[in-house]
Tab-separated table of C-alpha atoms and ligand atoms in Angstrom:
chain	number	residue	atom	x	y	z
A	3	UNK	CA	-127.974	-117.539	-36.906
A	4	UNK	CA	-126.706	-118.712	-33.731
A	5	UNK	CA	-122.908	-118.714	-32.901
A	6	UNK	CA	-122.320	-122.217	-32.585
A	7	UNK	CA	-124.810	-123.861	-34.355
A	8	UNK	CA	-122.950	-125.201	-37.256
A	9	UNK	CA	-121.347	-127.587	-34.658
A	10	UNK	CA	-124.443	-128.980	-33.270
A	11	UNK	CA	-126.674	-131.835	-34.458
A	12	UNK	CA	-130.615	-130.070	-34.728
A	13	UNK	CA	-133.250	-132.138	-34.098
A	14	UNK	CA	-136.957	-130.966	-35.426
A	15	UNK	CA	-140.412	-132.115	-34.434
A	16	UNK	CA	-143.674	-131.567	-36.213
A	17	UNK	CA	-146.779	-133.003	-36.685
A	18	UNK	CA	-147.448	-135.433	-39.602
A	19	UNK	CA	-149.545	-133.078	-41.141
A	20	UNK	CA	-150.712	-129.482	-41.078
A	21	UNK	CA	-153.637	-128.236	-42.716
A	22	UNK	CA	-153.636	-124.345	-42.537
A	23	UNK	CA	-156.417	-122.457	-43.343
A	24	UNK	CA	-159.866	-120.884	-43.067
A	25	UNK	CA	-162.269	-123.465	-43.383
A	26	UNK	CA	-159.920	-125.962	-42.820
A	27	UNK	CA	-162.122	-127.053	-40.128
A	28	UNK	CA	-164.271	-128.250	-42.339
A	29	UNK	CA	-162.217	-130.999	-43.401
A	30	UNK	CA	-162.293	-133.040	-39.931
A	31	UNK	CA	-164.053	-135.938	-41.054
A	32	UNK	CA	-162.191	-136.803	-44.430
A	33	UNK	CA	-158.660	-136.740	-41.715
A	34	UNK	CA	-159.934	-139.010	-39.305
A	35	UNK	CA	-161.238	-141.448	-42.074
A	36	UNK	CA	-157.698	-141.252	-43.148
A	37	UNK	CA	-156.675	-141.957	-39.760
A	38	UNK	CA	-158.514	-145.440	-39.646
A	39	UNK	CA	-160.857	-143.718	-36.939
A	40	UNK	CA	-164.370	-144.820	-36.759
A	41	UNK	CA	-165.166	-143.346	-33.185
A	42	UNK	CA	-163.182	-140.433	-32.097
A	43	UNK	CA	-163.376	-138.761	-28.885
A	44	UNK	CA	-164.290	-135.292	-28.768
A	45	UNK	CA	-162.026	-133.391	-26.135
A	46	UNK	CA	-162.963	-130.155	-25.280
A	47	UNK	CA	-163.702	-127.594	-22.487
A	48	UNK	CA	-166.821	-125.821	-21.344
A	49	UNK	CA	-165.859	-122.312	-22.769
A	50	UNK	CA	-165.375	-123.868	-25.898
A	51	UNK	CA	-168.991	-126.024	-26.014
A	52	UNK	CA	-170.433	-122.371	-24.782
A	53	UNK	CA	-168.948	-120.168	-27.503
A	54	UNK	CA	-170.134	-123.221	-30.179
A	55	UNK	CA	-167.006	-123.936	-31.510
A	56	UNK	CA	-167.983	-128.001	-31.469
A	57	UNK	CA	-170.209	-127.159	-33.948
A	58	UNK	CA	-167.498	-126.922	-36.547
A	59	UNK	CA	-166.362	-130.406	-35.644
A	60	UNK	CA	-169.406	-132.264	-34.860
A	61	UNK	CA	-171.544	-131.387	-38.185
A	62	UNK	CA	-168.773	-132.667	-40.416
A	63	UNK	CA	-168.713	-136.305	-38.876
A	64	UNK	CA	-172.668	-136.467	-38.283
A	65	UNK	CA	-172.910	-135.585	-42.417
A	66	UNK	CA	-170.178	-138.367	-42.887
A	67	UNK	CA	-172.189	-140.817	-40.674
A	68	UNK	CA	-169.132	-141.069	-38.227
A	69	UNK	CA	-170.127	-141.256	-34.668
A	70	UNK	CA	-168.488	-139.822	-32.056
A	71	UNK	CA	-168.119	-139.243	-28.144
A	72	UNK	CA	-167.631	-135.405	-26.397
A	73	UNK	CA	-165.659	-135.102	-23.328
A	74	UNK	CA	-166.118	-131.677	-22.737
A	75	UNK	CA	-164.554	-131.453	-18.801
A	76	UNK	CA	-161.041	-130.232	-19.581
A	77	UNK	CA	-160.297	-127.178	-17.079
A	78	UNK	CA	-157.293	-124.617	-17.504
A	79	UNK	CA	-153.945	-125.442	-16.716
A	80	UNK	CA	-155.370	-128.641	-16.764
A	81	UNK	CA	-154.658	-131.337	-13.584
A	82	UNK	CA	-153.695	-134.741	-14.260
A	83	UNK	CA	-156.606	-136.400	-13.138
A	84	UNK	CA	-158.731	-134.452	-15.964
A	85	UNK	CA	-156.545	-136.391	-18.302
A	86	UNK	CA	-157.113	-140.060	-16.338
A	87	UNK	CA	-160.609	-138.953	-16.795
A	88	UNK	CA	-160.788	-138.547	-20.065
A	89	UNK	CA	-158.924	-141.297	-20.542
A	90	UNK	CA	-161.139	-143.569	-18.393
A	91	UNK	CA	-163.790	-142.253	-20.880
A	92	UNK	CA	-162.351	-143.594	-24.411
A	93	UNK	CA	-162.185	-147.142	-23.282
A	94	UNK	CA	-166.134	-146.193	-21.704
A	95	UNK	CA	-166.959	-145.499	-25.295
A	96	UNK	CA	-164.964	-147.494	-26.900
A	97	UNK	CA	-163.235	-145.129	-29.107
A	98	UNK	CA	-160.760	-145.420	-31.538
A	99	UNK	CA	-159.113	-141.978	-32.045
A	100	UNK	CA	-158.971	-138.093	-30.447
A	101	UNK	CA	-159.957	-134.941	-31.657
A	102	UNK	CA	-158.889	-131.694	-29.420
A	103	UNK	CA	-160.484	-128.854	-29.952
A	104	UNK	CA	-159.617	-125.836	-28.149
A	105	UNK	CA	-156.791	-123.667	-26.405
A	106	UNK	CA	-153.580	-125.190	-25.342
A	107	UNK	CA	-155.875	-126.869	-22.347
A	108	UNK	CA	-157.951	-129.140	-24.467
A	109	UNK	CA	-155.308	-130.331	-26.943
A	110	UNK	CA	-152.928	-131.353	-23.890
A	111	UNK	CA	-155.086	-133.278	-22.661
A	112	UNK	CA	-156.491	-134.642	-26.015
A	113	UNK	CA	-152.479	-135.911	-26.278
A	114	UNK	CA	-152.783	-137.287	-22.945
A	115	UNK	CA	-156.060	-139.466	-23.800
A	116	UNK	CA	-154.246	-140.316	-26.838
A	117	UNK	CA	-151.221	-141.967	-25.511
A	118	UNK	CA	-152.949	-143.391	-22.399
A	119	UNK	CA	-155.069	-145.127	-24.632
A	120	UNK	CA	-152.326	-147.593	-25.289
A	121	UNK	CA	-150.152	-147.199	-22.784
A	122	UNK	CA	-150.529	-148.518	-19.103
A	123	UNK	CA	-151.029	-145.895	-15.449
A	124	UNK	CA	-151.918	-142.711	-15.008
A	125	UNK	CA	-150.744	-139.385	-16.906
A	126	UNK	CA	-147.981	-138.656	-14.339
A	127	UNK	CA	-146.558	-142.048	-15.322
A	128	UNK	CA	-144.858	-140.696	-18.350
A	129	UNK	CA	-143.910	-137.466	-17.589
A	130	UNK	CA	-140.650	-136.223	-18.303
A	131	UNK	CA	-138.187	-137.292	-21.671
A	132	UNK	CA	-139.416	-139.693	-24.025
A	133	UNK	CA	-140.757	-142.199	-21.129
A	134	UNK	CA	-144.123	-142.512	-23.633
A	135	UNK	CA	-143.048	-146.304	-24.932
A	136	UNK	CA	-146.072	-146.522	-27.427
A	137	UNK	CA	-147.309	-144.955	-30.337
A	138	UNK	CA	-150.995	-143.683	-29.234
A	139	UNK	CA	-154.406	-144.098	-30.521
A	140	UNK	CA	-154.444	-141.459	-34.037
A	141	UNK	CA	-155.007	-138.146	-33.023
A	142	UNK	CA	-156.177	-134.657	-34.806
A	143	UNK	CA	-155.477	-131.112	-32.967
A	144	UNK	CA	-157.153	-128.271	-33.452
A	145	UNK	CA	-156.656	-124.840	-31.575
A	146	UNK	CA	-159.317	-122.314	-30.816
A	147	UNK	CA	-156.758	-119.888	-29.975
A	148	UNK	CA	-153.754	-118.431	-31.263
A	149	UNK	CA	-150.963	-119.214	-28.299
A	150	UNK	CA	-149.520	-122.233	-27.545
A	151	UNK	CA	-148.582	-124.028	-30.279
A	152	UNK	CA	-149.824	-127.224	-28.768
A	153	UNK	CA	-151.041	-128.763	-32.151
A	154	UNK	CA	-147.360	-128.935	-33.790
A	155	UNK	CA	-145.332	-129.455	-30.548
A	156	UNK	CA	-144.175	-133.092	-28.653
A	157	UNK	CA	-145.082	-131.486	-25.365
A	158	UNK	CA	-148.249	-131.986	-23.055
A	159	UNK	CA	-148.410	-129.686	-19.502
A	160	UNK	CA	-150.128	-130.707	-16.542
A	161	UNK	CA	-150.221	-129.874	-13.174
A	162	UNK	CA	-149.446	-132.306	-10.517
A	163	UNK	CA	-151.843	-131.261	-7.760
A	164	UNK	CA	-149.787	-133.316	-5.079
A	165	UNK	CA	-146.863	-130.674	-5.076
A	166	UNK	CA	-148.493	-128.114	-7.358
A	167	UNK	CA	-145.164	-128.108	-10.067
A	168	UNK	CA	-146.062	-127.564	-13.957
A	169	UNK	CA	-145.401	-131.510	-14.987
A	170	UNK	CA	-144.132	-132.212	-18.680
A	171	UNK	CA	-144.080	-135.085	-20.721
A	172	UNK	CA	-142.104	-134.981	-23.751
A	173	UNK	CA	-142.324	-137.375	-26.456
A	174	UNK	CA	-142.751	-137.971	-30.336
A	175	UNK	CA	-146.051	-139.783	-29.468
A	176	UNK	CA	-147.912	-136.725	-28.372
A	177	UNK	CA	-147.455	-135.014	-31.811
A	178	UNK	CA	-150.607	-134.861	-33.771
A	179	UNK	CA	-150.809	-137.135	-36.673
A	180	UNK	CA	-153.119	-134.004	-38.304
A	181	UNK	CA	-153.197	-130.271	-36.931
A	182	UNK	CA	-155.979	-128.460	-38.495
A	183	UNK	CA	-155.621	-124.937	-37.626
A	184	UNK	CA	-158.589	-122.607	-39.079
A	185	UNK	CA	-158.354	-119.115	-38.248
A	186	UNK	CA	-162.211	-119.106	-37.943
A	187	UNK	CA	-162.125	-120.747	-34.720
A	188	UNK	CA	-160.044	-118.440	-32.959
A	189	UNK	CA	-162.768	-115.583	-33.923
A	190	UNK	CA	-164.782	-115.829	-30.985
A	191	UNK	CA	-161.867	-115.293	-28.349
A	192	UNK	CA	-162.595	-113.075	-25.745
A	193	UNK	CA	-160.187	-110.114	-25.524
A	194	UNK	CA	-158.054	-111.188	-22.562
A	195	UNK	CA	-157.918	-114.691	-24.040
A	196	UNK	CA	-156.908	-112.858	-27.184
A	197	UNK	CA	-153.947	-110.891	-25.297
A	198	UNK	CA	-152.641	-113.558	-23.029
A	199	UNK	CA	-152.411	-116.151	-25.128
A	200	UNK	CA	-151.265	-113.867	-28.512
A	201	UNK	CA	-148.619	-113.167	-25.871
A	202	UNK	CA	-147.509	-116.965	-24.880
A	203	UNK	CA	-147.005	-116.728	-28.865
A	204	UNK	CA	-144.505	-114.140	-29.277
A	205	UNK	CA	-143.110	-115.802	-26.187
A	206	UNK	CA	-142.389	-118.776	-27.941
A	207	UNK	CA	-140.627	-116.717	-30.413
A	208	UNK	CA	-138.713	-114.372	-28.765
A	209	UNK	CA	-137.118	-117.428	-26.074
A	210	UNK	CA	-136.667	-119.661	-28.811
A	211	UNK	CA	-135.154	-116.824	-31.189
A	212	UNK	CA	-132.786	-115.839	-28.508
A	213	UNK	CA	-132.034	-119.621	-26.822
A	214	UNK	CA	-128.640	-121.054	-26.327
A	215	UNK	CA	-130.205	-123.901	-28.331
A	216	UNK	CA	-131.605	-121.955	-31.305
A	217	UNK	CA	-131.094	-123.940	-34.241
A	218	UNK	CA	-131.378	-122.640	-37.729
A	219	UNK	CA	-134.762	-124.581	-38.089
A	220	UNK	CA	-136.220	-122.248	-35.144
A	221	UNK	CA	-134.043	-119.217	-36.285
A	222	UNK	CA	-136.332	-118.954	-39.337
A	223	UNK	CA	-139.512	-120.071	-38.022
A	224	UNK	CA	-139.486	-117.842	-35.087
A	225	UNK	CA	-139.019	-114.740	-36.936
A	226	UNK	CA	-141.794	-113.872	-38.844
A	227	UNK	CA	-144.197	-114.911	-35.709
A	228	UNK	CA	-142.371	-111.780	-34.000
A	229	UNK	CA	-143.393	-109.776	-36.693
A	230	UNK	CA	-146.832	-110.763	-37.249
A	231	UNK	CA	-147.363	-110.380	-33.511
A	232	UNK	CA	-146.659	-107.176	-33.274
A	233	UNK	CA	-148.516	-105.951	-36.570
A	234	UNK	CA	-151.396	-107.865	-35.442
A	235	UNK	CA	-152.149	-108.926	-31.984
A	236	UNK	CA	-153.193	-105.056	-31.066
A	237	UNK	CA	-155.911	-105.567	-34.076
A	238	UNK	CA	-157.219	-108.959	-32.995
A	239	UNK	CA	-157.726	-107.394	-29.493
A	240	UNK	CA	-159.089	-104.553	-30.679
A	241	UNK	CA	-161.783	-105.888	-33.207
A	242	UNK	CA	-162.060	-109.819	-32.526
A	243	UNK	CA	-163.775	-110.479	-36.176
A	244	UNK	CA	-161.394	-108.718	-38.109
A	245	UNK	CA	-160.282	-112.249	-39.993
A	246	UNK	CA	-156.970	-111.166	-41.301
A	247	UNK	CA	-155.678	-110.325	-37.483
A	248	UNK	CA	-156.888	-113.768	-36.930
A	249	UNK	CA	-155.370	-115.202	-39.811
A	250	UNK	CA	-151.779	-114.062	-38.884
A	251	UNK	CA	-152.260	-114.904	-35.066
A	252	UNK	CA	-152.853	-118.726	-35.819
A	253	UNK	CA	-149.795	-118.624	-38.199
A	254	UNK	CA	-147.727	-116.640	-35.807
A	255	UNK	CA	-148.880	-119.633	-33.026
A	256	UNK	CA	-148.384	-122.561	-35.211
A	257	UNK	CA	-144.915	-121.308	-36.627
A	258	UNK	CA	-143.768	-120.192	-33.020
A	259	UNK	CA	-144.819	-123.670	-31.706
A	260	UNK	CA	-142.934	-125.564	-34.425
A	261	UNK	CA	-139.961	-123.325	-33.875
A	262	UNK	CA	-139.888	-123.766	-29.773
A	263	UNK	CA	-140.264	-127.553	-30.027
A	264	UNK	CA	-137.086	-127.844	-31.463
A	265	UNK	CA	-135.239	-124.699	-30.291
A	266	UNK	CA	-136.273	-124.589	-26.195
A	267	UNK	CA	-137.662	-122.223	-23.961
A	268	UNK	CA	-135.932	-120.428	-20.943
A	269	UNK	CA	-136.215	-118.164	-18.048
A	270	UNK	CA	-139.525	-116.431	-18.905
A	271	UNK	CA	-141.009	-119.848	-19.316
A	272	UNK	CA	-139.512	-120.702	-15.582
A	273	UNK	CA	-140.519	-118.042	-13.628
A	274	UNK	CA	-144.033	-117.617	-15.133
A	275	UNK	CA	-145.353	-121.114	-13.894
A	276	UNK	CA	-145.505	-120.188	-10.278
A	277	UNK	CA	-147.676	-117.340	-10.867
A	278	UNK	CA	-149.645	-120.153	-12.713
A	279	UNK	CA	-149.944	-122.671	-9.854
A	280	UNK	CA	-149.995	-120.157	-7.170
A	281	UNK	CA	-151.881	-117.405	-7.929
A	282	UNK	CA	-154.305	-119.831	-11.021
A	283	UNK	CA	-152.977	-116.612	-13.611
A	284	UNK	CA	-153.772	-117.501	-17.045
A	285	UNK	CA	-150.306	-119.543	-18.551
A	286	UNK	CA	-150.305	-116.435	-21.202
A	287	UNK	CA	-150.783	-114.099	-18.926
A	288	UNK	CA	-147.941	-115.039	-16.311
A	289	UNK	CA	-145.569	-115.333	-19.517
A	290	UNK	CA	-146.494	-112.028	-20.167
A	291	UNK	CA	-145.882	-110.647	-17.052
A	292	UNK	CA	-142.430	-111.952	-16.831
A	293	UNK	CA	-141.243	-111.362	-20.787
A	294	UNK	CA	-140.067	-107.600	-20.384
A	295	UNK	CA	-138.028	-107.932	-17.052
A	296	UNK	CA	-136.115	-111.044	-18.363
A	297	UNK	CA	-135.868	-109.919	-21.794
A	298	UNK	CA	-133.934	-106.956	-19.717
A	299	UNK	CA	-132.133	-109.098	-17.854
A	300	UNK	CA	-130.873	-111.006	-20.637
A	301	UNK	CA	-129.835	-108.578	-23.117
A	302	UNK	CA	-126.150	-108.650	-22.308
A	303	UNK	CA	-126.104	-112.319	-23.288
A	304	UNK	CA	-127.698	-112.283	-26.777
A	305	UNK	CA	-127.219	-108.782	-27.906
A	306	UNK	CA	-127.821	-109.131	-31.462
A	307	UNK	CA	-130.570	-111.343	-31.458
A	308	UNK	CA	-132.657	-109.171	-29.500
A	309	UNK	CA	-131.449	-106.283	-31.896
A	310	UNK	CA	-133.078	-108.304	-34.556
A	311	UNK	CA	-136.051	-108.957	-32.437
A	312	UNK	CA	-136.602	-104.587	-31.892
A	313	UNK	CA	-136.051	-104.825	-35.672
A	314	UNK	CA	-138.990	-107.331	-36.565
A	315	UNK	CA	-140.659	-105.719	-33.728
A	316	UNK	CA	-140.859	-102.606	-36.105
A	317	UNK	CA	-138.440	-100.232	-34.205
A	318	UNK	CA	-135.976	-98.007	-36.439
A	319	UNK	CA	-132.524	-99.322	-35.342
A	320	UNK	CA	-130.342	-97.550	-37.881
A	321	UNK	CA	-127.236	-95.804	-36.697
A	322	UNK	CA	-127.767	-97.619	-33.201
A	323	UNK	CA	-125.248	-99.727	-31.605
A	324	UNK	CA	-126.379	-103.262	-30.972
A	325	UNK	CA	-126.704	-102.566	-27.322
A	326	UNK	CA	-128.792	-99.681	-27.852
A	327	UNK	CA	-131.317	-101.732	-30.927
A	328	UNK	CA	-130.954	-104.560	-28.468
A	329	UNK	CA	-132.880	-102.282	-25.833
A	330	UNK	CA	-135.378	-101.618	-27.926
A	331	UNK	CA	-137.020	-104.735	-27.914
A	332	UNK	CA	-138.012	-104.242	-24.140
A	333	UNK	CA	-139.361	-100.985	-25.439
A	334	UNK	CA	-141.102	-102.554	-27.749
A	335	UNK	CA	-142.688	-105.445	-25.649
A	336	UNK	CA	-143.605	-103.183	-23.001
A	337	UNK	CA	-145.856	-100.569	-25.893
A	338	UNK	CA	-147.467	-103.987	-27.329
A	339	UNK	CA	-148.103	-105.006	-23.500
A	340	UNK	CA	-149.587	-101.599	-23.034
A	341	UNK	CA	-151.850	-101.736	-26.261
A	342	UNK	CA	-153.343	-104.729	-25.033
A	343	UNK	CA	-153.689	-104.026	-21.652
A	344	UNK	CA	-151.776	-106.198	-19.772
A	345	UNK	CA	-149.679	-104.902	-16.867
A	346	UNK	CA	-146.300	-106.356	-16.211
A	347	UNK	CA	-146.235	-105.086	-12.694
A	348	UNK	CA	-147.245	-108.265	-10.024
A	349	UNK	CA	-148.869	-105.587	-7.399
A	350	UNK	CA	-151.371	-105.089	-9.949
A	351	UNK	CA	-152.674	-108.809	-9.872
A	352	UNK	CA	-152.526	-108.033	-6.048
A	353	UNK	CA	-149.919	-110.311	-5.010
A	354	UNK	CA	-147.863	-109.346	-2.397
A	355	UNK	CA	-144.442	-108.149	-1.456
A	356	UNK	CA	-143.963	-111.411	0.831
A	357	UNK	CA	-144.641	-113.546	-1.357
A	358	UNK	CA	-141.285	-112.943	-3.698
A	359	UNK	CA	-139.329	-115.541	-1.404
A	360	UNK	CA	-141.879	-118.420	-2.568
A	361	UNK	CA	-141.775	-117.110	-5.899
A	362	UNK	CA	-138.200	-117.258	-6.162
A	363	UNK	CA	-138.255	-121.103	-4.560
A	364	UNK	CA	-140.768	-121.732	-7.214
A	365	UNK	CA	-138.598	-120.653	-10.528
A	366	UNK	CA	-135.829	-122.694	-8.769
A	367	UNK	CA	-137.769	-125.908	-9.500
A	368	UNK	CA	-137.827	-124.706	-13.327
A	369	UNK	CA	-133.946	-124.532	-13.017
A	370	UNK	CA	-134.039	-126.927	-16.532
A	371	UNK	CA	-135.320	-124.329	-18.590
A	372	UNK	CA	-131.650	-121.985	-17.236
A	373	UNK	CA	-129.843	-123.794	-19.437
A	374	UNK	CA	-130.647	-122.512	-22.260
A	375	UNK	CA	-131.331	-119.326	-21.514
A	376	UNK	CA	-128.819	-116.437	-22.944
A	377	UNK	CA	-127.634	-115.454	-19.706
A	378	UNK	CA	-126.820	-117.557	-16.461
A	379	UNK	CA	-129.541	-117.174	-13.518
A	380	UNK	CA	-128.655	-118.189	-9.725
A	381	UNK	CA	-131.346	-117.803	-6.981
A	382	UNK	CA	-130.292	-114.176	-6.343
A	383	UNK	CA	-131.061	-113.317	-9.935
A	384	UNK	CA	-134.433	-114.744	-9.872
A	385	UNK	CA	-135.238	-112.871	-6.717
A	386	UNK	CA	-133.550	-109.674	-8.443
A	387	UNK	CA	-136.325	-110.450	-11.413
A	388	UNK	CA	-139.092	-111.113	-9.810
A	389	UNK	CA	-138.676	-107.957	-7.365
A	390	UNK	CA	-138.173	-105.649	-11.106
A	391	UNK	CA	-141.228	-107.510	-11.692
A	392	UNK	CA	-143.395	-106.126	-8.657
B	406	NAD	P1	-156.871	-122.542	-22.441
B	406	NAD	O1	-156.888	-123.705	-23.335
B	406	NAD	O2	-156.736	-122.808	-20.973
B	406	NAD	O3	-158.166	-121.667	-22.718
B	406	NAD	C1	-158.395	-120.459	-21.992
B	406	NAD	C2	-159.876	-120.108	-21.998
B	406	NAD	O4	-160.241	-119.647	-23.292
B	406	NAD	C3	-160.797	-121.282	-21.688
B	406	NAD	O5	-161.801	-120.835	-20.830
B	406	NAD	C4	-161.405	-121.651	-23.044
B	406	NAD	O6	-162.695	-122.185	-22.931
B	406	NAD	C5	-161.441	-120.298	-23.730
B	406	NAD	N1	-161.389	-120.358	-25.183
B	406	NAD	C6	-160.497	-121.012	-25.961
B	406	NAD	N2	-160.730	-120.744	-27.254
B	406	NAD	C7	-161.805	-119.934	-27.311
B	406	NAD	C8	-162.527	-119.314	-28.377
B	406	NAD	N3	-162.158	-119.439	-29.651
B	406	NAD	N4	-163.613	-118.558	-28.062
B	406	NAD	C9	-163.983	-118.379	-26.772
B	406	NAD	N5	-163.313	-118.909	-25.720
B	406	NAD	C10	-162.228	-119.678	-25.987
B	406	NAD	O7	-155.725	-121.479	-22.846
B	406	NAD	P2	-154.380	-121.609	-23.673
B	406	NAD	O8	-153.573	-120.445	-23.308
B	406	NAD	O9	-154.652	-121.830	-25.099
B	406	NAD	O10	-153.690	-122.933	-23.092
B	406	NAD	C11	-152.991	-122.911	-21.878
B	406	NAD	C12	-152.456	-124.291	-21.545
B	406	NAD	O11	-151.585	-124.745	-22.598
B	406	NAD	C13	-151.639	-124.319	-20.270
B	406	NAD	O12	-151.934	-125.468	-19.530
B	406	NAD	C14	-150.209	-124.371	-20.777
B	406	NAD	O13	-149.303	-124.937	-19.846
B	406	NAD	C15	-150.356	-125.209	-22.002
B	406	NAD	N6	-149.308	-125.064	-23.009
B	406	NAD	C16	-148.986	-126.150	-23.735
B	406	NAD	C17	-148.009	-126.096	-24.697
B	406	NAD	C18	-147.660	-127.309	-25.492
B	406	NAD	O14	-146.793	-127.253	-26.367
B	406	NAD	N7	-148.272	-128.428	-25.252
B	406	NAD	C19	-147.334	-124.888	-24.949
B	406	NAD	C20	-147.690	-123.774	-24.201
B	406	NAD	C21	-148.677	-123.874	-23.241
């Protein structure tokens, strides 16, 4: 547990419901019924529709008679106007509730139909803390890979394409009234969308494991993600359809997700979104990038923790000093980052040298997410990172 956390009031944020489990999928139409919806909207991207995922949700409400509208235009790191779109479209169709299905993409945006549905302006209107003023239309999230976390957590992500910035909105009306997460779904991930966002998952973990605001909520939930991760991301890469890999992934995601949306993110988070707007890097893949060389850089101010996380990571610590465990877990990032193949080094996604000054100016605008990081960052820190980094 954290050292000052029995003098701090925890909040914790979930959905209303989670149903976990292979098939779960299967269940789609009895939830929305439940929900009062007659007409949900279907939101979705095009890798999704192409690897025929929708089939899982569609055949359930035809055999239940419900009918239904697909927008299937979300793109990655998804703008705000994809979410005005899709919003535009529910009132088109005259729906009456959301289903997201997909990666962290889809279900953002699925929130953001959701809540614009009764509440007035564009997207970008509500960004930021609790500015959402109504409850939204009912909504059911359910994640075709095993990353973000989206389905259990109050957050939505968009990028503002005016000033390309990561834009936030953060409010107990964009948690799903029903996450259905069935391993199944995730089955059909490619192998880099496997790695990258398997990484944003033990992401979640680690920064939320090690946060100033850690509470004893996201103490326990983030540690078994860690430890699932690294048993079983390398054999979800390695053989897509082997189901038990997948079945640990989507519970490592979903319990890393409940456990950040309580507990906070930090400096990884902060200097990973300009590779994400500048460079268009997958968000998994720019967190992974980043997670070793903070994780370094932070050791002094959590030492323990990250002695626990080389622990759960699977590294012998015994005899060790806490320093020395505490090192490990770099180690043992960097040999999971290896097994997946995913270089940490920024020359190797050919960005260059010159381009550390706007990278720096870019974490600087993610200065919120310092605060509760374990150790202190000024601008000559983040430079001193992201340099490591190259
Ligand atoms: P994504 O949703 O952008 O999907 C990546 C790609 O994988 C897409 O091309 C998609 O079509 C494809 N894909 C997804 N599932 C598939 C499957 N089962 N089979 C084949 N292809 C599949 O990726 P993501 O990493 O899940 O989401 C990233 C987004 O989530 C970013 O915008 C990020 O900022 C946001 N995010 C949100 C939260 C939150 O709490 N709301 C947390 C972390 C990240």
């Amino acid at each position: 547990m954290s050292g000052l956390i029995e003098s701090k009031v925890h909040p914790f944020y979930s959905p209303t419901k989670i149903l976990f489990g292979v098939g779960s999928a299967s269940g789609v139409d009895e939830e929305i019924r439940l929900l009062g919806g007659r007409k949900p909207l279907i939101v979705t991207d095009p890798g999704v529709v192409k690897a025929d995922l929708l089939d899982a949700v569609v055949k359930p409400l035809e055999a239940s008679g419900l009918s239904f509208s697909v927008f299937s235009k979300v793109e990655p790191e998804p703008p705000a106007r994809v979410v005005d779109e899709a919003a535009d479209q529910f009132k088109r169709d005259a729906c009456d509730s959301v289903i997201g299905v997909g990666g962290g993409s889809s279900l953002d945006v699925a929130k953001g139909v959701a809540v614009l549905a009764t509440n007035q302006g564009s997207i970008l209107d509500l960004c930021g803390m609790e500015q959402v003023k109504r409850k939204g239309v009912p909504k059911i999230l359910m994640p075709t890979t095993a990353g973000t976390g989206s389905e259990v957590t109050r957050v939505l992500v968009i990028t503002d394409e005016s000033d390309n910035t990561k834009k936030v909105v953060y409010s107990i009306h964009t948690l799903a009234d029903v996450a259905i997460v069935d391993p199944n779904l995730t089955l059909s991930m490619p192998k880099s969308v496997t790695a990258d966002t398997g990484v944003d998952a033990l992401v979640h973990a680690v920064e939320t494991y090690v946060s100033a605001n850690a509470t004893p909520f996201s103490d326990v939930l983030a540690q078994s993600p860690i430890q699932w991760i690294a048993e079983y991301l390398p054999v979800a890469w390695a053989k897509g359809s082997n189901l038990t890999a997948r079945y640990y992934m989507s519970l490592a995601a979903t319990m890393a997700g409940l456990a950040f949306a309580s507990g906070g993110l930090g400096a990884v988070h902060a200097l990973a979104y300009p590779l994400g707007t500048e460079y268009h890097m997958p968000h998994g893949r720019s967190n992974a990038i980043m997670l070793p060389h903070v994780m370094k850089y932070n050791l002094s101010g959590s030492p323990e923790k990250y002695a626990a996380v080389a622990e759960l990571m699977g590294k012998d610590v015994e005899g060790l000093s806490v320093r020395e465990a505490a090192e490990l877990a770099v180690e043992a990032v960097l040999e999971l980052l290896e097994a997946i193949d995913i270089s940490c080094r920024l020359r190797d996604y050919g960005i260059p040298e010159e381009d550390i000054p706007k990278l720096t100016e870019g974490g600087m605008k993610q200065s919120r997410l310092f605060v509760p990081n374990p150790r202190d960052l000024d601008e000559k820190d983040v430079r001193a990172i992201y340099e490591a980094a190259y």
